[in-house]
Amino acid sequence: DEGGGAATSPPSNKAASQQPFQRPLSSLMSSLFSIAAFSILNFCKL
């Protein structure tokens, strides 16, 4: 198991190095999408 963990460590480390840039972007996109859907629903109600 330790060998497998060491083998999977580099990819997860690389993903962790890329996450700080991807996480805010994805959260921003999801928040924008939810705001857009909310405004569209309100617009349809009007």
PDB file of C-alpha atoms in Angstrom:
ATOM      1  CA  ASP A   1       0.000   0.000   0.000  1.00  0.00           C
ATOM      2  CA  GLU A   2       2.831   2.406   0.822  1.00  0.00           C
ATOM      3  CA  GLY A   3       4.335   1.709  -2.611  1.00  0.00           C
ATOM      4  CA  GLY A   4       0.996   2.505  -4.266  1.00  0.00           C
ATOM      5  CA  GLY A   5       0.658   5.674  -2.211  1.00  0.00           C
ATOM      6  CA  ALA A   6       4.149   6.785  -3.239  1.00  0.00           C
ATOM      7  CA  ALA A   7       3.331   6.004  -6.882  1.00  0.00           C
ATOM      8  CA  THR A   8       0.132   8.067  -6.754  1.00  0.00           C
ATOM      9  CA  SER A   9       1.778  10.888  -4.806  1.00  0.00           C
ATOM     10  CA  PRO A  10       3.412  12.747  -7.750  1.00  0.00           C
ATOM     11  CA  PRO A  11       0.170  13.061  -9.819  1.00  0.00           C
ATOM     12  CA  SER A  12      -1.794  14.284  -6.794  1.00  0.00           C
ATOM     13  CA  ASN A  13       1.047  16.698  -6.020  1.00  0.00           C
ATOM     14  CA  LYS A  14       0.924  18.015  -9.590  1.00  0.00           C
ATOM     15  CA  ALA A  15      -2.868  18.334  -9.351  1.00  0.00           C
ATOM     16  CA  ALA A  16      -2.472  20.171  -6.045  1.00  0.00           C
ATOM     17  CA  SER A  17      -0.071  22.605  -7.702  1.00  0.00           C
ATOM     18  CA  GLN A  18      -2.651  23.267 -10.433  1.00  0.00           C
ATOM     19  CA  GLN A  19      -5.641  23.481  -8.083  1.00  0.00           C
ATOM     20  CA  PRO A  20      -4.944  26.951  -6.611  1.00  0.00           C
ATOM     21  CA  PHE A  21      -5.563  28.358 -10.093  1.00  0.00           C
ATOM     22  CA  GLN A  22      -8.456  26.064 -11.029  1.00  0.00           C
ATOM     23  CA  ARG A  23     -10.408  26.165  -7.773  1.00  0.00           C
ATOM     24  CA  PRO A  24     -11.183  29.932  -7.707  1.00  0.00           C
ATOM     25  CA  LEU A  25     -12.011  29.788 -11.416  1.00  0.00           C
ATOM     26  CA  SER A  26     -14.422  26.878 -11.015  1.00  0.00           C
ATOM     27  CA  SER A  27     -16.045  28.425  -7.936  1.00  0.00           C
ATOM     28  CA  LEU A  28     -16.370  31.724  -9.783  1.00  0.00           C
ATOM     29  CA  MET A  29     -17.941  29.990 -12.776  1.00  0.00           C
ATOM     30  CA  SER A  30     -20.347  28.030 -10.575  1.00  0.00           C
ATOM     31  CA  SER A  31     -21.364  31.169  -8.675  1.00  0.00           C
ATOM     32  CA  LEU A  32     -21.835  33.066 -11.934  1.00  0.00           C
ATOM     33  CA  PHE A  33     -23.889  30.182 -13.308  1.00  0.00           C
ATOM     34  CA  SER A  34     -26.103  30.081 -10.210  1.00  0.00           C
ATOM     35  CA  ILE A  35     -26.560  33.864 -10.309  1.00  0.00           C
ATOM     36  CA  ALA A  36     -27.415  33.707 -14.013  1.00  0.00           C
ATOM     37  CA  ALA A  37     -29.921  30.895 -13.467  1.00  0.00           C
ATOM     38  CA  PHE A  38     -31.466  32.795 -10.546  1.00  0.00           C
ATOM     39  CA  SER A  39     -31.792  36.010 -12.563  1.00  0.00           C
ATOM     40  CA  ILE A  40     -33.219  34.087 -15.535  1.00  0.00           C
ATOM     41  CA  LEU A  41     -35.816  32.457 -13.285  1.00  0.00           C
ATOM     42  CA  ASN A  42     -36.764  35.834 -11.811  1.00  0.00           C
ATOM     43  CA  PHE A  43     -36.920  37.347 -15.294  1.00  0.00           C
ATOM     44  CA  CYS A  44     -39.247  34.555 -16.447  1.00  0.00           C
ATOM     45  CA  LYS A  45     -41.480  35.150 -13.417  1.00  0.00           C
ATOM     46  CA  LEU A  46     -41.754  38.834 -14.299  1.00  0.00           C
TER      47      LEU A  46
END
